[in-house]
Tab-separated table of C-alpha atoms and ligand atoms in Angstrom:
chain	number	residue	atom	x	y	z
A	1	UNK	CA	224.797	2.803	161.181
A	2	UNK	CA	224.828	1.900	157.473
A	3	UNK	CA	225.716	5.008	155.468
A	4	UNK	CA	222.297	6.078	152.954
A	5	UNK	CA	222.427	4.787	149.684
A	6	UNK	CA	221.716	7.152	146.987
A	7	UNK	CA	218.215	5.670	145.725
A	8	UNK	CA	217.092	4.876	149.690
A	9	UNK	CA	213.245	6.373	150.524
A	10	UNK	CA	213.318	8.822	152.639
A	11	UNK	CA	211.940	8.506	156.300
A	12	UNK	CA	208.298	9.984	155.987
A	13	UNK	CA	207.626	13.581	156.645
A	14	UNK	CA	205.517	13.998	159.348
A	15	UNK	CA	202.053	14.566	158.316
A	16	UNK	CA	200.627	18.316	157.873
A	17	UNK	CA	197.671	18.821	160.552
A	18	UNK	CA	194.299	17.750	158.559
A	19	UNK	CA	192.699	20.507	156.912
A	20	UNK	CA	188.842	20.623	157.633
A	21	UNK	CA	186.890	18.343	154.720
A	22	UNK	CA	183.851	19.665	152.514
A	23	UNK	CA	182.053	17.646	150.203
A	24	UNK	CA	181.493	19.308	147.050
A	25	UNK	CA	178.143	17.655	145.322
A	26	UNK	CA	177.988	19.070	141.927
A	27	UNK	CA	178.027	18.306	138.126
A	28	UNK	CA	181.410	18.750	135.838
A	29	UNK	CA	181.964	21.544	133.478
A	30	UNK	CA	185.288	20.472	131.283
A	31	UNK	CA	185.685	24.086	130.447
A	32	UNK	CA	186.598	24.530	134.540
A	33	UNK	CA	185.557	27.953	135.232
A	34	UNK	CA	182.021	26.040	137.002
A	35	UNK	CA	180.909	22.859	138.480
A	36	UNK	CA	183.306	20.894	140.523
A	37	UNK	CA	186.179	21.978	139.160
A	38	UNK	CA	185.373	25.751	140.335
A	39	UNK	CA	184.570	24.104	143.271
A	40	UNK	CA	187.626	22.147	143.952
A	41	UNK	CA	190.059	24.998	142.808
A	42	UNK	CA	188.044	27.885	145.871
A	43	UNK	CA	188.263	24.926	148.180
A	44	UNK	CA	192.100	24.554	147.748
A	45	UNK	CA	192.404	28.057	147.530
A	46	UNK	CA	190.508	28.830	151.165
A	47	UNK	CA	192.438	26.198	152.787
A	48	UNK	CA	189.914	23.344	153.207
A	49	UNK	CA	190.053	19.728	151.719
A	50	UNK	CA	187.841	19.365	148.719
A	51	UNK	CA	185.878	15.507	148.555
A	52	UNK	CA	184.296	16.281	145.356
A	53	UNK	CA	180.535	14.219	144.509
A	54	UNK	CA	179.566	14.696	140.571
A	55	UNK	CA	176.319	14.478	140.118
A	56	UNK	CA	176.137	14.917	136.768
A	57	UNK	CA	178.653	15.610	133.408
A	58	UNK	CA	178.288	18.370	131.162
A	59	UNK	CA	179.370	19.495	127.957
A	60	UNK	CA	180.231	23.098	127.803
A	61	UNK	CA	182.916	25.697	126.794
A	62	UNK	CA	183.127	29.620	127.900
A	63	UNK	CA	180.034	29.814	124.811
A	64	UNK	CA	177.755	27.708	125.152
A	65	UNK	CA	176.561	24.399	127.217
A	66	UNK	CA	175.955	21.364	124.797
A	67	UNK	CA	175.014	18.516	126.571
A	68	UNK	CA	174.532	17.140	129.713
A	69	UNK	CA	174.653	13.415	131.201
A	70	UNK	CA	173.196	12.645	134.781
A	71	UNK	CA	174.614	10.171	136.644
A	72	UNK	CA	172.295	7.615	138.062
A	73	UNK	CA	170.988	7.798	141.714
A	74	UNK	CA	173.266	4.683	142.411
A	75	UNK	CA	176.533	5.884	141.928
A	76	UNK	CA	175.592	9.171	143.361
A	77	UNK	CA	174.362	7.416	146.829
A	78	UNK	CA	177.800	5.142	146.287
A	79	UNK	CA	179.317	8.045	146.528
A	80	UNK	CA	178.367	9.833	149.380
A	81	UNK	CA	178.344	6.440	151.523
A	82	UNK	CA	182.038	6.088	150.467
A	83	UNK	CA	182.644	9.346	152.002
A	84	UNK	CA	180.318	9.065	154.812
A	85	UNK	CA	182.425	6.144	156.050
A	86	UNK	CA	185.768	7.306	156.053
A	87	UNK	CA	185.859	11.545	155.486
A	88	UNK	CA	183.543	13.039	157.426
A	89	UNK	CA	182.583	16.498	156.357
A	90	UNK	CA	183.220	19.775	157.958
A	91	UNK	CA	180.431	21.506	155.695
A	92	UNK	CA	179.095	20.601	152.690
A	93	UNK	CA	178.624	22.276	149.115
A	94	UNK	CA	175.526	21.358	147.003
A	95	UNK	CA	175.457	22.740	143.476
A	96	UNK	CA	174.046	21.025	140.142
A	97	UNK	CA	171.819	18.019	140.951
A	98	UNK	CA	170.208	17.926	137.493
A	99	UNK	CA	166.853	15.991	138.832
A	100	UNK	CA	164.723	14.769	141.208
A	101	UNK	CA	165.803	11.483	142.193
A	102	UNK	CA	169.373	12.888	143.066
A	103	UNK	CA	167.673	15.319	145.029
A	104	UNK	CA	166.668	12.705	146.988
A	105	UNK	CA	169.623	11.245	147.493
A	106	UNK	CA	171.434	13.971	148.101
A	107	UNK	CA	168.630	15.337	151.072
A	108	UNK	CA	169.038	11.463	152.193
A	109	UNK	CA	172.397	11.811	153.409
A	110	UNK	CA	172.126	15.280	154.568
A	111	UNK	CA	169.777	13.676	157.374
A	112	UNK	CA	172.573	11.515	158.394
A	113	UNK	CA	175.182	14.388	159.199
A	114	UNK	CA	175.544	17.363	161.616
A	115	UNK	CA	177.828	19.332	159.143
A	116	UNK	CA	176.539	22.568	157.604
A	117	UNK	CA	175.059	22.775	154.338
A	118	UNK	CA	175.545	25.207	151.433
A	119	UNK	CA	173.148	24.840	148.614
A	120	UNK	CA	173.319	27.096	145.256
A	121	UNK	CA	170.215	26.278	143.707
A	122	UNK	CA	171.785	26.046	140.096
A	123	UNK	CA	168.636	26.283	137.633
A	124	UNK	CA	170.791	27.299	134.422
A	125	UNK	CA	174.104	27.423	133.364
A	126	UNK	CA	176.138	30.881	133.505
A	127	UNK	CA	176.048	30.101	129.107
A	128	UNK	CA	173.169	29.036	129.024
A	129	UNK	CA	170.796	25.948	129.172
A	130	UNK	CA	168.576	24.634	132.329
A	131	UNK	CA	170.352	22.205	134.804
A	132	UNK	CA	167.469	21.235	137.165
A	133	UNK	CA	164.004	20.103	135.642
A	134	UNK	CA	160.917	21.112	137.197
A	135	UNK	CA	160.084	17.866	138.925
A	136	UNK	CA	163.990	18.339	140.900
A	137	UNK	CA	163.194	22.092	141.349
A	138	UNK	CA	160.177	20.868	143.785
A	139	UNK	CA	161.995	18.081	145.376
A	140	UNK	CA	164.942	20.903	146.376
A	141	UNK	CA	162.216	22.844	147.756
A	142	UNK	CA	160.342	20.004	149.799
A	143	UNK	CA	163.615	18.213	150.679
A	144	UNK	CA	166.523	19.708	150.741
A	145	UNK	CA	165.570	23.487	151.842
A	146	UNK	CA	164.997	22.210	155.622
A	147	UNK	CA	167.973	21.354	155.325
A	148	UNK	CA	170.076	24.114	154.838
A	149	UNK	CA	172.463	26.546	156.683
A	150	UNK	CA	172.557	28.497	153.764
A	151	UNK	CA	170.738	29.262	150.491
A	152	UNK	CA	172.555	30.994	147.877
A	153	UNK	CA	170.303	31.754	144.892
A	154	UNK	CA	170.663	34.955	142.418
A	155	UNK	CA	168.100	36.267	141.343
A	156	UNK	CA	166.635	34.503	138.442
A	157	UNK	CA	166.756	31.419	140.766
A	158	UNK	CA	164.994	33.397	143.730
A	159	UNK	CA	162.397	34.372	141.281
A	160	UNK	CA	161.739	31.088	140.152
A	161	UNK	CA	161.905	29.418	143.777
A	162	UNK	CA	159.389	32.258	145.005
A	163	UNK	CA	157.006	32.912	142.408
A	164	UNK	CA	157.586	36.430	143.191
A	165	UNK	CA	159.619	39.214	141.178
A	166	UNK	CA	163.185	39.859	141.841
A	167	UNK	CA	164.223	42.822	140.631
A	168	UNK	CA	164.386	46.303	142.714
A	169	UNK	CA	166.032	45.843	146.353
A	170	UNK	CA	162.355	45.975	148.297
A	171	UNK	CA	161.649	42.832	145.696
A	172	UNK	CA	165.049	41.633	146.840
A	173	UNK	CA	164.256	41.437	150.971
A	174	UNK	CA	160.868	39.769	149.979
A	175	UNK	CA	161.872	37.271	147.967
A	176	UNK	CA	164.650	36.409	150.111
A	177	UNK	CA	162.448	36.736	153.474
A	178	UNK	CA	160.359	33.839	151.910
A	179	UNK	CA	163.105	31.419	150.974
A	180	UNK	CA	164.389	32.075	154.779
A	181	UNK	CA	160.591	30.906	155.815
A	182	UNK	CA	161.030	27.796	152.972
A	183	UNK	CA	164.010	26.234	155.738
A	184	UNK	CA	167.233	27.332	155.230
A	185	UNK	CA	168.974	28.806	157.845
A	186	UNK	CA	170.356	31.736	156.545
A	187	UNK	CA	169.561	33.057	153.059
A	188	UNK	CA	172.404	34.901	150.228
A	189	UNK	CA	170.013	36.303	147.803
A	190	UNK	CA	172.943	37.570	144.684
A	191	UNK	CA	172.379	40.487	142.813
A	192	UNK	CA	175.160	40.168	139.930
A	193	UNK	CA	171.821	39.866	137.625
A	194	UNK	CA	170.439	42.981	138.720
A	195	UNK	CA	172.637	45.148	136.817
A	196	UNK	CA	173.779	48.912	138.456
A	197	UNK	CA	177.007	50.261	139.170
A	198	UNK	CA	177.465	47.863	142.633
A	199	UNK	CA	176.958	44.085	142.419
A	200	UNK	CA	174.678	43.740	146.083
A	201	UNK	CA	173.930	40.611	147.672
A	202	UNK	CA	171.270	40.590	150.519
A	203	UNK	CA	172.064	38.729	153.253
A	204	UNK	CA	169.514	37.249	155.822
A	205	UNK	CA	169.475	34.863	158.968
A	206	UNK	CA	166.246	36.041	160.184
A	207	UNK	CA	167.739	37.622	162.999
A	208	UNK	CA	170.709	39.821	160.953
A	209	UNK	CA	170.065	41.407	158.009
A	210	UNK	CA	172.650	43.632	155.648
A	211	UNK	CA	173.833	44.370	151.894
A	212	UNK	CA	177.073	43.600	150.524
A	213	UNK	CA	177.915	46.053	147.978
A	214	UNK	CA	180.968	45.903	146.080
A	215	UNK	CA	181.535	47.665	142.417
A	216	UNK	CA	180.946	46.324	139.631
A	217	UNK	CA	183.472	44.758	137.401
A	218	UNK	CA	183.334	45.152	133.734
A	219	UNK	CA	184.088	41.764	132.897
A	220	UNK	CA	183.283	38.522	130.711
A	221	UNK	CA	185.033	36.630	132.947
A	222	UNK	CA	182.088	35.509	135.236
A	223	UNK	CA	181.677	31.561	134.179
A	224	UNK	CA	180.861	29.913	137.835
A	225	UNK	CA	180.474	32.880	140.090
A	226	UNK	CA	177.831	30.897	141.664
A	227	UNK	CA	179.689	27.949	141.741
A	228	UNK	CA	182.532	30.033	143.245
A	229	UNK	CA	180.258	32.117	145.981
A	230	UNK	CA	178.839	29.388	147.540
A	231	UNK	CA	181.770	26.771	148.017
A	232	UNK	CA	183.890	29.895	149.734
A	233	UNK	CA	180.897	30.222	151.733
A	234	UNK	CA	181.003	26.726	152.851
A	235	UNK	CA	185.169	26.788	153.189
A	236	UNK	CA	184.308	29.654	155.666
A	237	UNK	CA	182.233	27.321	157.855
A	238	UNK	CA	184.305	24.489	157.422
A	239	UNK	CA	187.011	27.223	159.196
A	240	UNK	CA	184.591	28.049	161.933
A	241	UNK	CA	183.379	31.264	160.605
A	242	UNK	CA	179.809	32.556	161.209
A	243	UNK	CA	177.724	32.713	158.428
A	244	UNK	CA	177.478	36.710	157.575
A	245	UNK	CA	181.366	36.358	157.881
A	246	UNK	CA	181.538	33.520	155.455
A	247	UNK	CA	179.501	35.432	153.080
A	248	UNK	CA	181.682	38.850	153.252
A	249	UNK	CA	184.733	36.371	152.388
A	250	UNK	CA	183.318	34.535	149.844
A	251	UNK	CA	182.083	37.910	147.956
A	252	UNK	CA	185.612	39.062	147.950
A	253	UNK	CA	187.131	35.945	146.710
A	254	UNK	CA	184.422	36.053	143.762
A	255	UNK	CA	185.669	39.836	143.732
A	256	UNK	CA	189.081	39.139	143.478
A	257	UNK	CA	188.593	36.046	140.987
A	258	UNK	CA	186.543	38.254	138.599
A	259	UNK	CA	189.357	41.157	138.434
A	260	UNK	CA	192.175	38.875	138.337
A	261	UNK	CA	190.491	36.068	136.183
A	262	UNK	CA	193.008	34.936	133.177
A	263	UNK	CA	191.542	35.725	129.728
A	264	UNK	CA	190.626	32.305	128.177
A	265	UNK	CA	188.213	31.530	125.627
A	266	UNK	CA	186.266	32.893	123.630
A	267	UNK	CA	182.792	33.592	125.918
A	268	UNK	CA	182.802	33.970	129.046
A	269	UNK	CA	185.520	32.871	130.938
A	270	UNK	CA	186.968	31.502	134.331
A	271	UNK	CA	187.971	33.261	138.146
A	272	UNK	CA	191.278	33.222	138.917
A	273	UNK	CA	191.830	31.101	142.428
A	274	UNK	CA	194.844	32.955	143.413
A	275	UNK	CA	194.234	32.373	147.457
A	276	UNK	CA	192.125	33.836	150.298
A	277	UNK	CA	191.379	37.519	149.429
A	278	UNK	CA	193.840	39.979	151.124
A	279	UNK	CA	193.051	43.166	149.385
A	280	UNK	CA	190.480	46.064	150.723
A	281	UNK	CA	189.515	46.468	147.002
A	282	UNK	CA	188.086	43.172	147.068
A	283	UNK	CA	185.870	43.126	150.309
A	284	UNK	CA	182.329	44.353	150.155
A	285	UNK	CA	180.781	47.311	152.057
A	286	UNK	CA	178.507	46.137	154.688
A	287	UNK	CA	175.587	47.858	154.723
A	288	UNK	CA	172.802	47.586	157.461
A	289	UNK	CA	169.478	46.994	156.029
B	1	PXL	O1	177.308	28.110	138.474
B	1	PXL	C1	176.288	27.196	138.221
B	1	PXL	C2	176.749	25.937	137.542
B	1	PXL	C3	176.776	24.755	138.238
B	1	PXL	N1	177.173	23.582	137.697
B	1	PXL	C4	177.597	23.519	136.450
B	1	PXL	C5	177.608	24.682	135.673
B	1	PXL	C6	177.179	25.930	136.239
B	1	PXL	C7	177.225	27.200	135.485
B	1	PXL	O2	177.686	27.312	134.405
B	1	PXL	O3	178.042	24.649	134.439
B	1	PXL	C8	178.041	22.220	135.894
């Protein structure tokens, strides 16, 4: 045997067992605390490979959102045929889709897969500034509802999607009751908005029914929570988890990213992705509804 040179490769290292693949379809936010980039850093963070579909580039800081570019319907359908081929997804994450046409799209090659869907009807930016126009709002509703394993709205968005007013907890089980009957399989309706001591989310498959309450956090650093909650939701079915479980786990690790999130900026600011939640602190109370 010929002794190793010095500047010889190394054999490969055997490779690690594939980690389950989600698609995250979303727009950019170069301030990272949202968009893809939240959704890339949760998906890493939970232990699932992130394929990552931008739908749309914003411009936007922890203050304020400035403007915002949609990419056309052609390199958006590019895109998810270049994954379709060769990375087949475990579950897949729908955030920002900025219009109707990529709406389309997007319900388009939902029809060709078996994998669960996550959608978190973005509507406006946690700084500000609308990210679907009216026209996409109805095209989410006709198209890509159906669609769904699970809706993840707060409450502005379930207000707008229902026509009805979101604001006390009865209000809360309506509104979400009638997104459930709109197609999705199960429904997360968020109540950061709602103010109160307890942050509770409602969550509803039609057949289960229960509150998550965890305590508030006084915090600015809340930039993407949405973005956050629902691709942890969609890690935990990409890992085989029902989906009240994936809820409960993605509420902590939006828990755990609020209290631990680093200070930057001067609005409001980014989770910290430090892993899957461990602590009790961070997991919700489940409440029976
Ligand atoms: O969290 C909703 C959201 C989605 N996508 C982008 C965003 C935001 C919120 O700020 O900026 C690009």
């Amino acid at each position: 045997m010929p002794r190793a040179t010095p500047n010889a490769p190394r054999p490969p290292r055997r490779a690690a067992s594939a980690p389950p693949i989600v698609w995250a379809i979303a727009g950019t936010d170069p301030s990272g605390g949202a968009g893809i980039a939240a959704d890339l850093k949760t998906l890493q963070a939970l232990g699932v490979y992130g394929a990552p579909v931008v739908t749309a580039v914003t411009a936007q800081n922890t203050r304020a959102l400035r403007e915002i570019e949609r990419c056309s319907e052609r390199i958006v359908r590019a895109q998810l045929r270049a994954l379709a081929e060769d990375l087949p997804p475990a579950a897949v994450k729908i955030g920002m889709l900025g219009g109707a046409a990529i709406v389309r799209v997007v319900a388009e090659a939902l029809a060709e897969l078996t994998a669960p869907a996550v959608c978190d009807p973005v509507l406006a930016a946690t700084v500000g500034g609308a990210l679907l126009d009216a026209p996409g709002r109805a095209a989410l509703v006709e198209l890509l509802l159906p669609r769904l394993a699970a809706l993840t709205p707060n409450a502005p968005e379930a207000a707008a999607l229902t026509g009805l007013p979101v604001e006390t907890p009865e209000e809360v089980r309506r509104a979400a009751d009638r997104l459930l009957a709109m197609g999705p399989r199960a429904v997360v309706l968020k109540g950061g908005h709602l103010g109160g001591r307890e942050s509770r989310d409602y969550f509803t498959d039609g057949r289960e029914s229960f509150w998550m309450a965890s305590p508030r956090l006084a915090s600015r650093n809340t930039h993407g929570t949405g973005c956050v909650f629902s691709s942890a939701l969609a890690a935990g079915l990409a890992l085989g988890r029902t989906p009240a479980e994936a809820a409960l786990w993605a509420k902590a690790y939006v828990h755990q990213g609020i209290r631990r999130g680093p200070a930057l900026g001067g609005g409001r600011g980014p989770l910290a992705h430090p892993g899957p939640p461990r602590a009790a602190r961070d997991f919700p109370r489940r409440e029976t509804a």
